[in-house]
Each structure stands twice: as C-alpha cells, then as structure tokens.
CSV table of C-alpha atoms in Angstrom, one decimal:
chain,number,residue,atom,x,y,z
A,1,UNK,CA,-4.9,14.1,10.5
A,2,UNK,CA,-3.1,13.4,6.9
A,3,UNK,CA,-4.9,12.8,3.6
A,4,UNK,CA,-4.1,11.9,0.4
A,5,UNK,CA,-6.2,12.8,-2.7
A,6,UNK,CA,-5.9,11.3,-6.3
A,7,UNK,CA,-7.3,13.5,-8.3
A,8,UNK,CA,-8.4,11.1,-11.3
A,9,UNK,CA,-9.9,7.8,-10.7
A,10,UNK,CA,-9.3,6.8,-14.2
A,11,UNK,CA,-6.9,7.9,-16.8
A,12,UNK,CA,-7.1,6.6,-20.5
A,13,UNK,CA,-4.0,7.1,-22.5
A,14,UNK,CA,-2.7,5.8,-25.9
A,15,UNK,CA,0.4,4.1,-26.2
A,16,UNK,CA,3.7,6.0,-26.5
A,17,UNK,CA,1.8,9.2,-25.2
A,18,UNK,CA,2.9,10.9,-22.1
A,19,UNK,CA,0.6,10.7,-19.0
A,20,UNK,CA,0.4,12.4,-15.6
A,21,UNK,CA,-0.9,11.1,-12.5
A,22,UNK,CA,-1.9,13.7,-10.0
A,23,UNK,CA,-1.7,13.4,-6.4
A,24,UNK,CA,-2.6,16.3,-3.5
A,25,UNK,CA,-1.8,15.6,-0.1
A,26,UNK,CA,-2.8,17.1,3.3
A,27,UNK,CA,-0.7,17.0,6.6
A,28,UNK,CA,0.0,19.6,9.4
A,29,UNK,CA,3.3,17.8,9.8
A,30,UNK,CA,6.2,17.0,7.4
A,31,UNK,CA,5.6,13.7,5.5
A,32,UNK,CA,7.7,11.4,3.3
A,33,UNK,CA,5.7,10.5,-0.3
A,34,UNK,CA,5.5,7.5,-2.2
A,35,UNK,CA,4.1,6.1,-5.4
A,36,UNK,CA,3.2,2.5,-5.6
A,37,UNK,CA,1.8,0.4,-8.5
A,38,UNK,CA,-0.4,-2.7,-8.4
A,39,UNK,CA,-0.9,-4.9,-11.2
A,40,UNK,CA,-3.9,-7.7,-11.6
A,41,UNK,CA,-3.9,-9.9,-8.8
A,42,UNK,CA,-0.8,-8.6,-7.1
A,43,UNK,CA,0.4,-6.8,-4.2
A,44,UNK,CA,1.9,-3.3,-4.8
A,45,UNK,CA,5.4,-2.4,-5.9
A,46,UNK,CA,7.2,0.7,-5.0
A,47,UNK,CA,7.6,2.8,-7.9
A,48,UNK,CA,9.5,5.7,-6.1
A,49,UNK,CA,9.9,7.5,-3.3
A,50,UNK,CA,10.7,11.3,-2.0
A,51,UNK,CA,12.5,11.5,1.2
A,52,UNK,CA,14.6,14.9,0.8
A,53,UNK,CA,16.6,16.7,-1.2
A,54,UNK,CA,16.0,17.2,-5.1
A,55,UNK,CA,12.4,17.7,-5.9
A,56,UNK,CA,12.6,15.5,-8.7
A,57,UNK,CA,12.8,11.9,-8.0
A,58,UNK,CA,13.3,9.1,-10.6
A,59,UNK,CA,11.9,5.8,-10.3
A,60,UNK,CA,11.6,2.5,-12.0
A,61,UNK,CA,9.9,1.9,-15.6
A,62,UNK,CA,10.9,5.3,-16.6
A,63,UNK,CA,8.7,7.0,-14.1
A,64,UNK,CA,9.5,10.3,-12.4
A,65,UNK,CA,7.6,12.4,-9.7
A,66,UNK,CA,7.6,16.0,-8.7
A,67,UNK,CA,7.4,17.1,-4.8
A,68,UNK,CA,5.4,20.6,-4.9
A,69,UNK,CA,5.6,21.5,-1.2
A,70,UNK,CA,3.8,25.2,-1.9
A,71,UNK,CA,1.0,23.0,-3.5
A,72,UNK,CA,1.3,19.8,-1.4
A,73,UNK,CA,1.4,17.7,-4.8
A,74,UNK,CA,3.4,14.8,-5.6
A,75,UNK,CA,2.2,14.4,-9.2
A,76,UNK,CA,3.6,11.2,-11.2
A,77,UNK,CA,4.7,11.3,-14.9
A,78,UNK,CA,6.2,9.4,-17.9
A,79,UNK,CA,7.1,10.8,-21.2
A,80,UNK,CA,6.0,7.7,-22.9
A,81,UNK,CA,3.5,4.8,-21.6
A,82,UNK,CA,3.5,1.4,-22.8
A,83,UNK,CA,0.7,-1.2,-22.6
A,84,UNK,CA,2.4,-3.0,-19.7
A,85,UNK,CA,1.8,0.1,-17.7
A,86,UNK,CA,-1.6,-0.6,-17.4
A,87,UNK,CA,-2.3,-1.0,-13.8
A,88,UNK,CA,-3.6,0.9,-10.8
A,89,UNK,CA,-1.4,3.6,-9.2
A,90,UNK,CA,-1.5,4.7,-5.5
A,91,UNK,CA,0.0,7.8,-3.9
A,92,UNK,CA,0.8,7.5,-0.1
A,93,UNK,CA,2.4,9.6,2.9
A,94,UNK,CA,4.2,8.2,6.0
A,95,UNK,CA,4.9,10.8,8.9
A,96,UNK,CA,8.6,12.0,9.4
A,97,UNK,CA,8.1,12.0,13.0
A,98,UNK,CA,7.0,9.0,14.9
A,99,UNK,CA,8.1,5.7,15.0
A,100,UNK,CA,6.1,4.0,12.7
A,101,UNK,CA,5.8,3.1,9.0
A,102,UNK,CA,2.3,3.5,8.6
A,103,UNK,CA,1.4,4.5,5.1
A,104,UNK,CA,-1.8,6.9,4.2
A,105,UNK,CA,-2.8,5.6,0.7
A,106,UNK,CA,-5.0,7.8,-2.1
A,107,UNK,CA,-8.1,6.2,-3.6
A,108,UNK,CA,-5.9,5.3,-6.3
A,109,UNK,CA,-5.8,5.7,-10.1
A,110,UNK,CA,-6.2,3.4,-12.8
A,111,UNK,CA,-3.9,3.7,-15.9
A,112,UNK,CA,-5.5,2.5,-18.9
A,113,UNK,CA,-3.1,2.2,-21.9
A,114,UNK,CA,-4.9,1.7,-25.2
A,115,UNK,CA,-2.9,0.4,-28.4
B,1,UNK,CA,16.0,-12.8,-1.3
B,2,UNK,CA,12.5,-14.0,-1.2
B,3,UNK,CA,9.9,-11.5,-1.2
B,4,UNK,CA,6.7,-11.2,1.4
B,5,UNK,CA,5.0,-14.5,1.3
B,6,UNK,CA,1.3,-14.8,2.5
B,7,UNK,CA,-1.1,-17.5,2.9
B,8,UNK,CA,-3.6,-18.6,1.8
B,9,UNK,CA,-3.9,-17.0,-1.7
B,10,UNK,CA,-7.7,-17.4,-1.7
B,11,UNK,CA,-9.8,-18.0,1.3
B,12,UNK,CA,-13.9,-18.4,1.4
B,13,UNK,CA,-15.6,-18.3,4.7
B,14,UNK,CA,-19.3,-18.1,6.1
B,15,UNK,CA,-20.5,-15.2,7.9
B,16,UNK,CA,-19.6,-15.9,12.0
B,17,UNK,CA,-16.5,-17.9,11.3
B,18,UNK,CA,-13.3,-16.8,12.3
B,19,UNK,CA,-10.3,-16.9,9.8
B,20,UNK,CA,-6.3,-16.6,10.3
B,21,UNK,CA,-4.0,-15.2,7.6
B,22,UNK,CA,-0.3,-15.8,7.8
B,23,UNK,CA,2.4,-13.5,6.4
B,24,UNK,CA,6.4,-14.5,6.4
B,25,UNK,CA,8.5,-10.9,5.8
B,26,UNK,CA,11.4,-10.4,3.9
B,27,UNK,CA,14.4,-11.9,5.8
B,28,UNK,CA,15.9,-9.7,8.0
B,29,UNK,CA,12.7,-7.4,8.1
B,30,UNK,CA,11.4,-6.8,11.7
B,31,UNK,CA,8.3,-4.5,10.9
B,32,UNK,CA,5.2,-6.0,9.6
B,33,UNK,CA,1.8,-4.4,8.7
B,34,UNK,CA,-1.4,-5.3,7.4
B,35,UNK,CA,-3.8,-3.3,5.2
B,36,UNK,CA,-7.4,-4.2,4.0
B,37,UNK,CA,-7.9,-3.3,0.0
B,38,UNK,CA,-11.8,-2.9,-1.0
B,39,UNK,CA,-13.3,-1.3,-3.9
B,40,UNK,CA,-15.2,1.2,-1.6
B,41,UNK,CA,-12.8,2.1,1.0
B,42,UNK,CA,-9.6,1.6,-0.8
B,43,UNK,CA,-6.5,0.8,1.4
B,44,UNK,CA,-6.7,0.8,4.9
B,45,UNK,CA,-4.2,0.2,7.6
B,46,UNK,CA,-5.0,-2.3,10.2
B,47,UNK,CA,-2.0,-2.6,12.0
B,48,UNK,CA,1.7,-2.7,12.5
B,49,UNK,CA,4.2,-4.7,14.4
B,50,UNK,CA,7.9,-4.6,15.2
B,51,UNK,CA,10.0,-6.9,16.9
B,52,UNK,CA,6.8,-8.6,18.4
B,53,UNK,CA,5.1,-5.2,19.7
B,54,UNK,CA,2.2,-3.9,18.1
B,55,UNK,CA,3.2,0.0,17.8
B,56,UNK,CA,0.2,1.3,15.5
B,57,UNK,CA,-3.4,0.2,15.0
B,58,UNK,CA,-5.7,1.2,12.6
B,59,UNK,CA,-9.4,2.4,13.0
B,60,UNK,CA,-11.0,-1.3,12.8
B,61,UNK,CA,-13.1,-3.2,15.4
B,62,UNK,CA,-11.5,-5.7,17.8
B,63,UNK,CA,-12.3,-8.7,15.7
B,64,UNK,CA,-9.4,-7.7,14.0
B,65,UNK,CA,-6.5,-8.7,15.8
B,66,UNK,CA,-2.9,-9.8,15.0
B,67,UNK,CA,0.5,-10.9,16.3
B,68,UNK,CA,3.8,-11.3,15.5
B,69,UNK,CA,6.6,-14.0,16.3
B,70,UNK,CA,9.8,-14.1,17.2
B,71,UNK,CA,11.2,-14.8,13.7
B,72,UNK,CA,9.0,-11.7,12.3
B,73,UNK,CA,6.3,-14.0,11.0
B,74,UNK,CA,2.9,-12.5,11.4
B,75,UNK,CA,-0.5,-13.6,11.7
B,76,UNK,CA,-3.9,-11.9,11.5
B,77,UNK,CA,-7.2,-12.9,12.8
B,78,UNK,CA,-10.6,-11.9,12.0
B,79,UNK,CA,-13.4,-13.4,14.2
B,80,UNK,CA,-17.0,-13.3,13.7
B,81,UNK,CA,-16.8,-12.8,10.1
B,82,UNK,CA,-19.1,-10.2,8.4
B,83,UNK,CA,-20.1,-9.7,4.7
B,84,UNK,CA,-18.1,-6.7,4.9
B,85,UNK,CA,-15.1,-8.5,5.8
B,86,UNK,CA,-14.5,-9.5,2.0
B,87,UNK,CA,-11.5,-8.0,0.8
B,88,UNK,CA,-8.0,-8.3,-0.2
B,89,UNK,CA,-5.6,-8.5,3.1
B,90,UNK,CA,-2.1,-7.3,2.1
B,91,UNK,CA,0.9,-7.6,4.4
B,92,UNK,CA,3.9,-5.5,4.2
B,93,UNK,CA,7.3,-5.8,5.4
B,94,UNK,CA,10.1,-3.0,5.7
B,95,UNK,CA,13.7,-3.2,7.0
B,96,UNK,CA,15.3,-3.9,10.0
B,97,UNK,CA,14.5,-0.4,11.6
B,98,UNK,CA,10.7,0.2,10.0
B,99,UNK,CA,11.1,3.6,9.9
B,100,UNK,CA,9.0,5.8,8.0
B,101,UNK,CA,11.3,6.3,5.3
B,102,UNK,CA,11.5,2.9,4.9
B,103,UNK,CA,9.5,1.4,1.5
B,104,UNK,CA,7.0,-1.1,2.4
B,105,UNK,CA,7.4,-4.5,0.3
B,106,UNK,CA,4.1,-6.2,-0.2
B,107,UNK,CA,3.0,-9.9,-0.5
B,108,UNK,CA,0.3,-10.7,-3.2
B,109,UNK,CA,-2.2,-10.5,-0.5
B,110,UNK,CA,-4.9,-13.2,0.6
B,111,UNK,CA,-8.5,-12.7,-1.2
B,112,UNK,CA,-11.1,-13.3,1.6
B,113,UNK,CA,-14.6,-13.7,0.8
B,114,UNK,CA,-17.4,-14.0,3.4
B,115,UNK,CA,-20.5,-15.3,2.3
C-alpha cells in the first residue's frame, strides 16, 4: 500500500520569507509525485509534478520541489512567499504501473503568510 | 478551454435521502475521478471512470455509486444519506488516456451538507 505524510499541518511564515513544506511517501513500487494547491472555496490546482529525469522540478508561481529517492521525500519550496500564497497544499502520489490515474493524497499543509 | 464544471455548488439534504452530483470534464478528457474531502479524513478517492467503465474504486460503501456517459460527463449518487457524508465532493478529469502520469484537473466541488 502507498501512503503520503505531510509533516506539518500548519506553516506560518512572514511575507517575503522562504518556506519549505515537507512531504514523505511510502510505496513498494515506483510512483509519480505531485503537489497541488487549494485556495478557499475552490478545487485543487496542480503546482508541479515529478515524472522522471531531473530531481529538481519547477512549477507555477515560483514554487519548486526536489525528489529524493533515498529519503522518499518530495519537499516543496519557495524562496520568497507572498500573501497570495496563503492556501492549503497537498502532496500526492500515483502508481507508475497500473492503468489508473488514482491519486493518494497527504493530509495537507496550511500555509499562512503574514504581512 | 472550459475547466471542469461541477453542479450544484451547494446542496443541503436530510438523512435518509439520496443525492446526485454532476461533473462535466474538460473537453477531450475521457478519465473522470471523484474524491471526498472532509476535515477529518482529508482527500479520499471514491472512484474513477474511463470511457464509461469504472476502472478503479475506493474503499467506500455501496451507497456511493457513479457512472459516466458517452460524452464523458459523470454523475455520482449517494443513497440513504448519513450525517458523515457531509463533505466537499471533488471531480477531476485527466487527458485522453487517463494514465497515472497525467495530472488531474479539478472542479470547484459540490459542498454537501446532510442534516
């Protein structure tokens, strides 16, 4: 079975400071990795994805994430956050093998950017 | 391109009733999946349809069912509603192949409240 653990339920940070949202996963088979963001009263929007190749992936809105296979982690980072980045962030995995797009999500991390 | 459209946006039902939620995927997308989001359980996979066939199902009771039509539009139905079914129900569509490396595009969800 696969599981995703987001290590922080809430992350408060001041505007223009850097931030890291941590995600670890557990799987006996290879997975694809995703980060999604959810703004209040909205659905989820894809930030970035790791499929293969370079372990550092860049996404929208200045976010990037690094895949670390040995530590089974996929932490999300941004060098300087804005008030508008306040939202809930979800890490997710899908199985590489298998004919399905099913995602397994972590519990989410609420990023609260303070002025 | 229009995004994923879910209707209705909000719904209030009484215990014991049944409800049908609708989802129109992005044009050309053939895979549609449904997720339940609650504060306690987070995002949980309900089921996935591809070309009118259910190809994956989550761990939910039989009261939860769905279907997909030839135009890829999907509906999910919950019968004999319970208070615990109160949640945000999210629909997502992905590509023409619905493979695991295809990102999901989410609608804004239907907020179901059971009283």
